[in-house]
CSV table of C-alpha atoms and ligand atoms in Angstrom, one decimal:
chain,number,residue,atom,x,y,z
A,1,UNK,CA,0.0,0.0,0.0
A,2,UNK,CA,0.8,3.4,-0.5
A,3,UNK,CA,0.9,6.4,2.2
A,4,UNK,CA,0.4,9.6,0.7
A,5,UNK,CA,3.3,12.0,1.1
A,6,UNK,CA,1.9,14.3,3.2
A,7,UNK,CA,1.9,11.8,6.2
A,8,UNK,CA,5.5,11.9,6.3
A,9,UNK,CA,5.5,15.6,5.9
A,10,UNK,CA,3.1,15.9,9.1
A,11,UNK,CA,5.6,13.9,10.6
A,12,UNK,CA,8.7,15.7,10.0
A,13,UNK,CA,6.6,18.8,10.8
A,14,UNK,CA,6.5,17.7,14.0
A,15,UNK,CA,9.6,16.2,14.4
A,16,UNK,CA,11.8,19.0,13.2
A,17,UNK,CA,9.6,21.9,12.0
A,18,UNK,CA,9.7,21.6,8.8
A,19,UNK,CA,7.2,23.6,6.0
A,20,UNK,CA,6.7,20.6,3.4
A,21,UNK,CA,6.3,23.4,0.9
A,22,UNK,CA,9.5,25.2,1.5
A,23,UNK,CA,11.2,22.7,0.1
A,24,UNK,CA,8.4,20.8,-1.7
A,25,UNK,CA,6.6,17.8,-1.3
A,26,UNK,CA,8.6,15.8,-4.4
A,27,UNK,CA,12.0,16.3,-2.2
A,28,UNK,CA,9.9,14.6,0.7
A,29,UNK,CA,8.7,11.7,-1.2
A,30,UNK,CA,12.3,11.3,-3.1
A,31,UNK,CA,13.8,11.1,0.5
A,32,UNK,CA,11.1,8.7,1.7
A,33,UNK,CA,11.8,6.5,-1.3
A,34,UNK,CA,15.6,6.5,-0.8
A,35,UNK,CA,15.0,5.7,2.6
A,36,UNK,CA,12.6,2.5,1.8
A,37,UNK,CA,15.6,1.1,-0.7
A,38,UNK,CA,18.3,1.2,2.0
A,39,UNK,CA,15.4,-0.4,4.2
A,40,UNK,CA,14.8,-2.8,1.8
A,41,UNK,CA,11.3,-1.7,2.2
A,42,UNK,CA,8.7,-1.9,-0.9
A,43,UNK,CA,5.4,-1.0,1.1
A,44,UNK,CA,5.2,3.0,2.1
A,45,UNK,CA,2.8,1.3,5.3
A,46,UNK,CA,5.9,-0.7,6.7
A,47,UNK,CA,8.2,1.7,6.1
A,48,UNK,CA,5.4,4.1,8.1
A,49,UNK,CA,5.5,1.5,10.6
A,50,UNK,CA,9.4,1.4,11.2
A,51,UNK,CA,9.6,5.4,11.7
A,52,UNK,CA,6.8,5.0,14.2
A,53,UNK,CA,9.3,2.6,16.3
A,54,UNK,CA,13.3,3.6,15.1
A,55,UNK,CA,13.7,6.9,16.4
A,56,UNK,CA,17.4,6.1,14.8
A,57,UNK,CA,15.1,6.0,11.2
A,58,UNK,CA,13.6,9.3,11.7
A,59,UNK,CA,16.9,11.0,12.0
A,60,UNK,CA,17.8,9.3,8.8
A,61,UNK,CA,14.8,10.4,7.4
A,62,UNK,CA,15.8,14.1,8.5
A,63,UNK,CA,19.0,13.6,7.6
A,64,UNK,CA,18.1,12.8,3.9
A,65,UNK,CA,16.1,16.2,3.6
A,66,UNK,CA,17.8,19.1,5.2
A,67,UNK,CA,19.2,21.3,3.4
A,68,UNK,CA,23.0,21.6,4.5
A,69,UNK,CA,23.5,24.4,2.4
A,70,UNK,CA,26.2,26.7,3.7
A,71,UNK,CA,30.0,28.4,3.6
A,72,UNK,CA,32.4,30.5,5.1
A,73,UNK,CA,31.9,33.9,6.0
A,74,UNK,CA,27.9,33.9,4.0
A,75,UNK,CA,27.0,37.2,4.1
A,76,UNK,CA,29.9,38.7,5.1
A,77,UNK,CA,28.1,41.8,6.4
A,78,UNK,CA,27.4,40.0,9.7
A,79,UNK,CA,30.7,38.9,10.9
A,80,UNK,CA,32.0,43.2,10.4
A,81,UNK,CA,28.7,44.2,12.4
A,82,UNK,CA,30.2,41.2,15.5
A,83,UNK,CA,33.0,42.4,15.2
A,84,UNK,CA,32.5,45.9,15.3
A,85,UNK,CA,29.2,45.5,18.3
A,86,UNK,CA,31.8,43.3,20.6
A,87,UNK,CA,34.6,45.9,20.1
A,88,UNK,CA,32.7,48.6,20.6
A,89,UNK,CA,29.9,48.0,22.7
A,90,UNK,CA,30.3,44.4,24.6
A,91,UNK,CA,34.2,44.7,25.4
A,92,UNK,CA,34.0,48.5,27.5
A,93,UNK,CA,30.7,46.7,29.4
A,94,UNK,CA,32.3,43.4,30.4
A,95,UNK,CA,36.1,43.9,31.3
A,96,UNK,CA,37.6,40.5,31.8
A,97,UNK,CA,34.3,38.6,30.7
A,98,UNK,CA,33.8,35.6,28.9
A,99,UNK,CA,32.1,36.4,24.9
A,100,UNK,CA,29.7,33.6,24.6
A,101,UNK,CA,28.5,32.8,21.0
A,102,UNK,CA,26.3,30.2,19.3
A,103,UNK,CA,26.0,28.9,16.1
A,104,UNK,CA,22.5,27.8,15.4
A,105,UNK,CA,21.9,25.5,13.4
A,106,UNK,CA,25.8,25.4,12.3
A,107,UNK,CA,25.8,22.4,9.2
A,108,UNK,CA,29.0,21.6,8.4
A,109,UNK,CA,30.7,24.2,10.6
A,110,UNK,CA,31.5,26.6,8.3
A,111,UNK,CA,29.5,29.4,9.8
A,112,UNK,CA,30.8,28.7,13.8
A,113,UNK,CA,34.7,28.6,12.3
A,114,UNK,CA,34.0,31.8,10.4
A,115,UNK,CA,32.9,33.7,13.4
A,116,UNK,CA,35.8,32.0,15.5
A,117,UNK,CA,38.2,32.9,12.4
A,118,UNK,CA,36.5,36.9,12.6
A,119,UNK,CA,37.4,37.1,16.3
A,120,UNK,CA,40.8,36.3,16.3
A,121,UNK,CA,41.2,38.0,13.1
A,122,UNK,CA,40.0,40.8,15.3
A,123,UNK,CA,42.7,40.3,18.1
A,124,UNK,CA,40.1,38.9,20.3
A,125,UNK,CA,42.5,36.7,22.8
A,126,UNK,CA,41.4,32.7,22.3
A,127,UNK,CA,40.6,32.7,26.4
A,128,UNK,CA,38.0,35.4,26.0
A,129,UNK,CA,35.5,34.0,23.9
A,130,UNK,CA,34.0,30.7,23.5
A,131,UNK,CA,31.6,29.1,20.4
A,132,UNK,CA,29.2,26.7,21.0
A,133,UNK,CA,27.6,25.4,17.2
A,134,UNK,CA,24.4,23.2,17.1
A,135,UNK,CA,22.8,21.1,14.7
A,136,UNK,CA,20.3,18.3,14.2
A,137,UNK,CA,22.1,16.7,11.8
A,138,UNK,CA,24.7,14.2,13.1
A,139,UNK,CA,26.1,13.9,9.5
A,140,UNK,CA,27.2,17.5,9.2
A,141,UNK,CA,28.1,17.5,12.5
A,142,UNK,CA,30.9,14.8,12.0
A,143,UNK,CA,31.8,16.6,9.2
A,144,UNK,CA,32.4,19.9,11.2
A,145,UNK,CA,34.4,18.1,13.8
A,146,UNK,CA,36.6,16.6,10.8
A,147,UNK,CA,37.2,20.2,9.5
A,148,UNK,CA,38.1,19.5,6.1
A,149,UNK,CA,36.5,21.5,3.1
A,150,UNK,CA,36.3,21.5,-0.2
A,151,UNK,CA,36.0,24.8,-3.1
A,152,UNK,CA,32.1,24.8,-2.5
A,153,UNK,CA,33.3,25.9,1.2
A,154,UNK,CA,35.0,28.8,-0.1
A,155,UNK,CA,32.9,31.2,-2.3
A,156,UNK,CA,33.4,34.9,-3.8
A,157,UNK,CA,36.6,36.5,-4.3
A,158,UNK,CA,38.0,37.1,-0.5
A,159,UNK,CA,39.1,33.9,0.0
A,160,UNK,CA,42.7,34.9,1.6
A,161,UNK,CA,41.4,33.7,5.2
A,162,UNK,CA,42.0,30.4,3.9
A,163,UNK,CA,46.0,31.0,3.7
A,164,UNK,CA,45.8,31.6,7.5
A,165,UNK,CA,43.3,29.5,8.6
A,166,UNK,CA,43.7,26.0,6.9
A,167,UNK,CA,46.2,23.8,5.9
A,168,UNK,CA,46.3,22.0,2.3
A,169,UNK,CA,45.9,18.4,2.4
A,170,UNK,CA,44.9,15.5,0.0
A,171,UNK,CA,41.1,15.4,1.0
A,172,UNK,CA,40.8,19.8,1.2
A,173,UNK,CA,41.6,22.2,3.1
A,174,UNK,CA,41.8,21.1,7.1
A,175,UNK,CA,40.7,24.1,9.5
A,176,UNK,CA,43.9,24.5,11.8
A,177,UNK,CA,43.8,23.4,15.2
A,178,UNK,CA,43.4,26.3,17.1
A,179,UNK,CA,40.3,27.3,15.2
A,180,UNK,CA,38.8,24.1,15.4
A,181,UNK,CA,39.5,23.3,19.2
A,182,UNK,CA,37.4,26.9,20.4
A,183,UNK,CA,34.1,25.5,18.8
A,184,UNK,CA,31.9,22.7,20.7
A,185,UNK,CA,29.9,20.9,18.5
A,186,UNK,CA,26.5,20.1,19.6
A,187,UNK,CA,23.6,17.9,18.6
A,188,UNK,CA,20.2,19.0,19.2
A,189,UNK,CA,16.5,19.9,17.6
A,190,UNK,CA,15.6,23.7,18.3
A,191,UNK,CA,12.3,22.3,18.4
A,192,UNK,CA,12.7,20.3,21.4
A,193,UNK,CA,10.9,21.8,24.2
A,194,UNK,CA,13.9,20.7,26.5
A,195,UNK,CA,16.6,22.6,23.9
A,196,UNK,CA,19.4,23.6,25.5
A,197,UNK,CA,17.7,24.3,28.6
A,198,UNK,CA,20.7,23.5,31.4
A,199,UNK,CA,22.9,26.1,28.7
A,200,UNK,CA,23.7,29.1,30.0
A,201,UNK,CA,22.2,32.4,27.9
A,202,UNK,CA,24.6,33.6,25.1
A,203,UNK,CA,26.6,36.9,24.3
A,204,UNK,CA,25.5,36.8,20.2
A,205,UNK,CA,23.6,34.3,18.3
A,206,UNK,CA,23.6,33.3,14.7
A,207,UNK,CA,19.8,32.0,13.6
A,208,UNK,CA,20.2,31.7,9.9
A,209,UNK,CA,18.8,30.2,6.8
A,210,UNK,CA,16.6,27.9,8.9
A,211,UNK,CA,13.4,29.8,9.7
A,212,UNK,CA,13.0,29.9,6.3
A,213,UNK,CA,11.9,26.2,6.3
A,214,UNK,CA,9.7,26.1,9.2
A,215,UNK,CA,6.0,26.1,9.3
A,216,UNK,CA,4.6,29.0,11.4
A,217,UNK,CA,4.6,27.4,14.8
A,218,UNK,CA,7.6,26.3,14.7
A,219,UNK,CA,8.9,29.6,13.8
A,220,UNK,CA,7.1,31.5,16.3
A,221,UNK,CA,8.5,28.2,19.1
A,222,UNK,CA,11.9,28.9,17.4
A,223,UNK,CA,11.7,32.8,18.6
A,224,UNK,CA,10.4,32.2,21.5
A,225,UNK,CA,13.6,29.3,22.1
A,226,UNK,CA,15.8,32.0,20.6
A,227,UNK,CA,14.5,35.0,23.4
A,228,UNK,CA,15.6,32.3,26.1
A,229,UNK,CA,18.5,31.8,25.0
A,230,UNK,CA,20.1,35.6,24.0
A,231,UNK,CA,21.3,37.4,27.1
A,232,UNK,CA,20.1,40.7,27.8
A,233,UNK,CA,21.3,42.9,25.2
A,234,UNK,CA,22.8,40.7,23.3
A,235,UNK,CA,22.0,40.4,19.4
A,236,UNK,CA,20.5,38.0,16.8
A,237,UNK,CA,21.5,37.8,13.8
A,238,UNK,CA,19.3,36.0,11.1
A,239,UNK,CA,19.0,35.0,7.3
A,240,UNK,CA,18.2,37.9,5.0
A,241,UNK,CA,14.8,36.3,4.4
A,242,UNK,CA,14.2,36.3,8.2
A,243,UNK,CA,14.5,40.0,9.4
A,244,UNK,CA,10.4,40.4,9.0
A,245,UNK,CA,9.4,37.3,11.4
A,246,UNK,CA,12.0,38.1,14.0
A,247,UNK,CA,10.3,41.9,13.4
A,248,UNK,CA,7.4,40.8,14.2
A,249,UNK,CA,8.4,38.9,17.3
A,250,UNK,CA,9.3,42.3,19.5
A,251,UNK,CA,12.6,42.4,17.9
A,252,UNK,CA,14.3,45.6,16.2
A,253,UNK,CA,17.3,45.9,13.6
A,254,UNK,CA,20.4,46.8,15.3
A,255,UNK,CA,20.8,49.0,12.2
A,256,UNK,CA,24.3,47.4,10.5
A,257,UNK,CA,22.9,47.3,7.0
A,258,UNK,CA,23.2,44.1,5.3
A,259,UNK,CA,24.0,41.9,8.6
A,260,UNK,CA,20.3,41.5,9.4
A,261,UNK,CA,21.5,41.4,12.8
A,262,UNK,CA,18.3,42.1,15.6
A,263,UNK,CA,18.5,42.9,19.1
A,264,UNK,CA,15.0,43.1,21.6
A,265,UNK,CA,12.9,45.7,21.3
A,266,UNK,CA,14.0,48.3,24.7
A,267,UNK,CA,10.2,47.7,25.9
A,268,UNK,CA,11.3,49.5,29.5
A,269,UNK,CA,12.1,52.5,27.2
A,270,UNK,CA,8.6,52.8,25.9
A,271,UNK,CA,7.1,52.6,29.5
A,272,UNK,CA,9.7,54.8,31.2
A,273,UNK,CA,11.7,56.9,29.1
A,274,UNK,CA,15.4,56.7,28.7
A,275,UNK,CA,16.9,55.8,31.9
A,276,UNK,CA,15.7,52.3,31.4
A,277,UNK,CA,16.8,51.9,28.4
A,278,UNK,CA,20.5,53.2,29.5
A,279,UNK,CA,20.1,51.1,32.4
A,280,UNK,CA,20.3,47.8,29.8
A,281,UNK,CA,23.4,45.4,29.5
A,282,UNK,CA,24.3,47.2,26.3
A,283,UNK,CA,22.1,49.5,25.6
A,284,UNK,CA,20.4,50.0,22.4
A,285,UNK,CA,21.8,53.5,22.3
A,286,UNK,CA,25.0,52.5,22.0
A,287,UNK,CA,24.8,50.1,19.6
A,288,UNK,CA,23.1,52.4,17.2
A,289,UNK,CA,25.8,55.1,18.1
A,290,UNK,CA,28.2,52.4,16.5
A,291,UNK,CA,27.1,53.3,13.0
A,292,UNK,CA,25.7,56.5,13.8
A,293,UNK,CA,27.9,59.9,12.6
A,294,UNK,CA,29.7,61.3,15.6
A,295,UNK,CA,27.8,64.8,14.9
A,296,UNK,CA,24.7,64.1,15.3
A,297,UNK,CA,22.4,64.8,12.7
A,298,UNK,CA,19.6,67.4,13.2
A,299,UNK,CA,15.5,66.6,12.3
A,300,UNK,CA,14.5,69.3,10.5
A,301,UNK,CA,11.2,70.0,13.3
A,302,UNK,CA,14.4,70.4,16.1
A,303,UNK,CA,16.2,72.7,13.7
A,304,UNK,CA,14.7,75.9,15.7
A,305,UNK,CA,15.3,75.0,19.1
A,306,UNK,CA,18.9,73.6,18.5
A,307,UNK,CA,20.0,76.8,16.8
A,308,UNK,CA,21.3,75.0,13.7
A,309,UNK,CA,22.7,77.5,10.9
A,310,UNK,CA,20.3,77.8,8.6
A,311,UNK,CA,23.1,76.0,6.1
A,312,UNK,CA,23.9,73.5,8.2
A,313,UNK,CA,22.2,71.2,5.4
A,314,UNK,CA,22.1,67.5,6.2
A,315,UNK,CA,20.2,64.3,5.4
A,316,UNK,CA,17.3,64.0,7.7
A,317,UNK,CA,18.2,61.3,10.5
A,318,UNK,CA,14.9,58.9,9.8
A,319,UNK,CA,15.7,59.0,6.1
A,320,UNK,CA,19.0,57.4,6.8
A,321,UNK,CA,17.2,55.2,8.8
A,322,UNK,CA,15.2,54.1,6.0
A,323,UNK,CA,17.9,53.7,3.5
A,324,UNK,CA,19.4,51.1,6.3
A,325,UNK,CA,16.7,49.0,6.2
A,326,UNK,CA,16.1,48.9,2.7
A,327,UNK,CA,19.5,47.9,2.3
A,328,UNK,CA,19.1,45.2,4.9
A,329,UNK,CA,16.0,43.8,3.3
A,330,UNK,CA,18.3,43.7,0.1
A,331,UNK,CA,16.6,46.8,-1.8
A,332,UNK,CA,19.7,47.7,-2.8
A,333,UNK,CA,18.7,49.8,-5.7
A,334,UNK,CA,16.2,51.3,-4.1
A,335,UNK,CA,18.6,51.9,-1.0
A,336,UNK,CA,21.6,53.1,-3.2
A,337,UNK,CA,19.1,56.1,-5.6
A,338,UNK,CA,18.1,57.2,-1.8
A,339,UNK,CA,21.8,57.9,-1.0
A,340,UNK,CA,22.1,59.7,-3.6
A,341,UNK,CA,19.5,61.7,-2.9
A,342,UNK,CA,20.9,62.1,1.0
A,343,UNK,CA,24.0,63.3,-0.7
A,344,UNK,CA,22.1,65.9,-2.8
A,345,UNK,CA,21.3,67.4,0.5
A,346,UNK,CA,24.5,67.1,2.3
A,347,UNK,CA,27.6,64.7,2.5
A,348,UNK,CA,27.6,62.6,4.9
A,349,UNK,CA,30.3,59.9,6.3
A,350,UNK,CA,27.3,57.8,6.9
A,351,UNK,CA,26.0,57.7,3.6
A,352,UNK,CA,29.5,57.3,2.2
A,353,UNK,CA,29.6,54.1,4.3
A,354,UNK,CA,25.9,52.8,3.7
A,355,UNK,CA,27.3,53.6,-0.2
A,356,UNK,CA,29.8,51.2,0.5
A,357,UNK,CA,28.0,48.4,1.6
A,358,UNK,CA,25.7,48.6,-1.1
A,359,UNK,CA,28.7,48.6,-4.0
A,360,UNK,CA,30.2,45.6,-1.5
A,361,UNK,CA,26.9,43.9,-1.3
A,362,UNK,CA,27.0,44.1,-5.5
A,363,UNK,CA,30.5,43.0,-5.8
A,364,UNK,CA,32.0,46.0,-7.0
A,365,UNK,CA,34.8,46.4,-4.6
A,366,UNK,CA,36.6,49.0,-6.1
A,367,UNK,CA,33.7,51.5,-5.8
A,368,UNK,CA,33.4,50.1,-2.0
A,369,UNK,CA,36.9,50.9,-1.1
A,370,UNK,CA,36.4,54.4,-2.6
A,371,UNK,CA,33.2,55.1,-0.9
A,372,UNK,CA,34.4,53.8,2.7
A,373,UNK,CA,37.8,56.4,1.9
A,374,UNK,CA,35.1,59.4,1.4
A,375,UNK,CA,33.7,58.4,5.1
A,376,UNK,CA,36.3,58.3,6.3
A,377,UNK,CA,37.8,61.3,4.9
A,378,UNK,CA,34.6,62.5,6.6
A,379,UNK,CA,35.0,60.9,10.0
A,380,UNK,CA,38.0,59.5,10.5
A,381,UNK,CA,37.2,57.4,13.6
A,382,UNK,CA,33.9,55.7,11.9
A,383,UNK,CA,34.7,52.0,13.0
A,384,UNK,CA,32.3,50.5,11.0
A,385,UNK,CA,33.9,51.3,7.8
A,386,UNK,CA,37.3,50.8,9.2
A,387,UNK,CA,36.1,47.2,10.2
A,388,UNK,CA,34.4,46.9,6.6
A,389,UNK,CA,37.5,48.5,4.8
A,390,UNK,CA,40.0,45.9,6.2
A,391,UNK,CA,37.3,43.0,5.2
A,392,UNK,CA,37.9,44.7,1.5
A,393,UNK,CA,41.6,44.6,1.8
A,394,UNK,CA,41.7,41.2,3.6
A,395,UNK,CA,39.7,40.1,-0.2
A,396,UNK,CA,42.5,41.7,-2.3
A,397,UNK,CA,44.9,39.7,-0.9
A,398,UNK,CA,46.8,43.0,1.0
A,399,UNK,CA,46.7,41.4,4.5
A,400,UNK,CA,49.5,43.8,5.9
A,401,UNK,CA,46.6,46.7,5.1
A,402,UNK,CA,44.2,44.7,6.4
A,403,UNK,CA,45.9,44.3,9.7
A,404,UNK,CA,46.7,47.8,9.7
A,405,UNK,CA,43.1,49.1,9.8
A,406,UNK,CA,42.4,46.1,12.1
A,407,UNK,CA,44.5,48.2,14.5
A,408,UNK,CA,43.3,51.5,13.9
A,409,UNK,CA,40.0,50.3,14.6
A,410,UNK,CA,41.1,48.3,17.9
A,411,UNK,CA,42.4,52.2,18.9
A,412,UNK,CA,38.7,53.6,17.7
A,413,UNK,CA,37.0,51.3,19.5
A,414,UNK,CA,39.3,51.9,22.8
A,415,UNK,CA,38.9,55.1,22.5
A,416,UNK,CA,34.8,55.0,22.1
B,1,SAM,C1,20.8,26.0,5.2
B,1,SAM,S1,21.6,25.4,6.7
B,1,SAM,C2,22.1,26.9,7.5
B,1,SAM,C3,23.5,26.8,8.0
B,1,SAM,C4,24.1,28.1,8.5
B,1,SAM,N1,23.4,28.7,9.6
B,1,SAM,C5,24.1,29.1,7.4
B,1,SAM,O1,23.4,30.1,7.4
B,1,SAM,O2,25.0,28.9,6.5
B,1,SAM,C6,20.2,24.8,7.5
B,1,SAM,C7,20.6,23.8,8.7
B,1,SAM,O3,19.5,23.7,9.6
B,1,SAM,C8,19.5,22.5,10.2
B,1,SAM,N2,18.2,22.2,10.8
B,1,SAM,C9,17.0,22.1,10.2
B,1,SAM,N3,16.0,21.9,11.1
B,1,SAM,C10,16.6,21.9,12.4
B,1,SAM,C11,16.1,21.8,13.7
B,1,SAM,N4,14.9,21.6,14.0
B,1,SAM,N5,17.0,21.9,14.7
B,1,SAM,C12,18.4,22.1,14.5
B,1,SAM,N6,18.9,22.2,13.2
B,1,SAM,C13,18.0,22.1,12.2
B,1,SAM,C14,19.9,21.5,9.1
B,1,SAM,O4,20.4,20.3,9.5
B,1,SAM,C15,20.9,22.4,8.3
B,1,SAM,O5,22.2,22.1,8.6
């Protein structure tokens, strides 16, 4: 006899959370079909049967439709705005403290060893930070323990990490030990009511490129799993197809264009003003400050009161706003005509370095570097495109330059 498909998508609905249709129900009954051959199975009701008893055949069966997809330092944007939030904001508020990071769900290990690679690339010491990377899938994870990667692994043009990070051998490219020692690898369901609950509550968290294939409920248990486990004031970062659910869960943008990196909503500071919200771990206000121009820009309506020169012409401070988040719901186009238009008004290091990401974001690093140099030229102490300017060096192979600007913004981010 035959089952119909879509009992084995109810089940892995409510096994692992998966949306049958984000992936579609011909993978699911290809998998189930693989499955039944390696079972030796003919009937769809036996093979039914077996799940119902093998929990070891249900994690096959998830095993044989995930979607492992993933490689080192995807979407690049993220790993400057970590770098650039823990510098700035998380080292001044926890002198001697321990960085906890997760990696969630982490594949093959590409995404924990990137952000492990980012910190010490940073100059973060190895003692101060530690990476804990979960996955349900016990194949990946055995294959990010083993560390070795092939050229799918390493994608785009800034692929001069790998010179420092991984050693040639016959099978790939072998992360080096150091790397791979400061990750713990982890096996675990985020939909498991139990998940991770004897954990302590982590620093930052990388969500990403897995919401995506969950049904509704096991999104909205996903954010709710993901709230637990983020400490206060820490920051989520999620897959640029996931900033609206995680919007619509009480979270905001931390405003780093491109890094679709969230941190909660400051609901004290809607009740009682600003001293709750300064009272926060870090405190939203100075994590926007981060990517905000030193000289604060003026809202037309406050012109009068603060006695601006009637010159004084700069891009309204919401409008920037809105050309962040376009850019980080990858309206580039859009984002990019709009800094034009700020630039019309007034130039601005900002919209220099929102220029920048947007030419980054489109792969034309030459017009990146030059655009990061005008915000700078602007505001010489703007970390963000320091941090984002050594990325771009790091890809063109000058890793002296790179280090250099990795310095000048350790000294920025002292200083701030
Ligand atoms: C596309 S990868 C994303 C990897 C990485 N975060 C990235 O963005 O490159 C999706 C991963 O989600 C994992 N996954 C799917 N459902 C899961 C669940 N319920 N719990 C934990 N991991 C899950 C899969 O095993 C797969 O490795």
């Amino acid at each position: 006899m035959t089952l119909p498909n879509a009992d084995f998508a109810s089940l892995l609905r409510r096994t692992m959370g998966l949306d049958a249709m984000s992936i579609g129900l011909s993978a699911i009954e290809s998998a189930v079909k693989s499955r039944m051959k390696v079972c030796e199975l003919k009937d769809s009701e036996k093979y039914w049967g077996l799940l119902q008893n093998s929990e070891a055949e249900v994690q096959e069966l998830i095993e044989a439709v995930i979607v492992p997809e993933t490689w080192f330092f995807r979407e690049r944007e993220a790993f400057s705005a970590l770098i650039s939030v823990m510098k700035g904001t998380w080292l001044p508020a926890n002198p001697g403290g321990k960085l906890r990071l997760l990696s969630l769900p982490c594949s093959t290990g590409e995404e924990p060893y990137s952000i492990t690679m980012a910190m010490l690339e940073a100059g973060l010491p190895e003692g101060l930070f530690q990476v804990d990377a979960v996955d349900i899938s016990t194949r990946s994870l055995a294959r990010a323990r083993r560390g070795i990667y092939g050229k799918n692994s390493f994608r785009g043009q800034n692929i001069a990490f790998r010179d420092r990070f991984f050693e040639p051998t016959e099978q790939g490219f072998r992360i080096i030990e150091s790397v791979r020692q400061k990750v713990c690898f982890l096996h675990g369901n985020m939909l498991d009511p139990q998940f991770m609950s004897e954990k302590a509550v982590y620093d930052y968290i990388f969500c990403r490129n897995v919401l995506i294939y969950f049904d509704q409920d096991a999104q909205d248990s996903a954010v709710r799993m993901l709230d637990r486990l983020l400490k206060p004031g820490g920051m989520l970062f999620v897959g640029p197809s996931e900033s609206g659910l995680l919007m619509s869960h009480g979270f905001a943008s931390a405003q780093f264009p491109l890094a679709f990196a969230f941190h909660r909503k400051p609901v004290a500071q809607k009740k009682s003003g600003k001293a709750a919200v300064d009272s926060l771990p870090i405190s939203p206000h100075k994590i926007r400050s981060a990517i905000r121009p030193t000289v604060p820009l003026v809202r037309p309506a406050q012109q009068p009161q603060l006695k601006v020169a009637p010159q004084a012409k700069v891009a309204p401070q919401d409008s920037l706003d809105e050309i962040s988040q376009l850019a980080d719901q990858g309206r580039l186009q859009e984002a990019m005509r709009r800094c034009e238009d700020a630039l019309r008004v007034a130039p601005s290091a900002r919209v220099f370095y929102l220029m920048g990401l947007i030419h980054g974001a489109n792969g034309n690093l030459t017009e990146a570097e030059q655009y990061y140099r005008k915000a700078l030229y602007l505001e010489p102490g703007h970390h963000e495109a320091i941090i984002h300017l050594a990325f771009l060096k790091e890809q063109q192979g000058d890793l002296a330059g790179a280090r250099q600007l990795h310095q000048r913004a350790r000294r920025v981010g002292a200083r701030g």
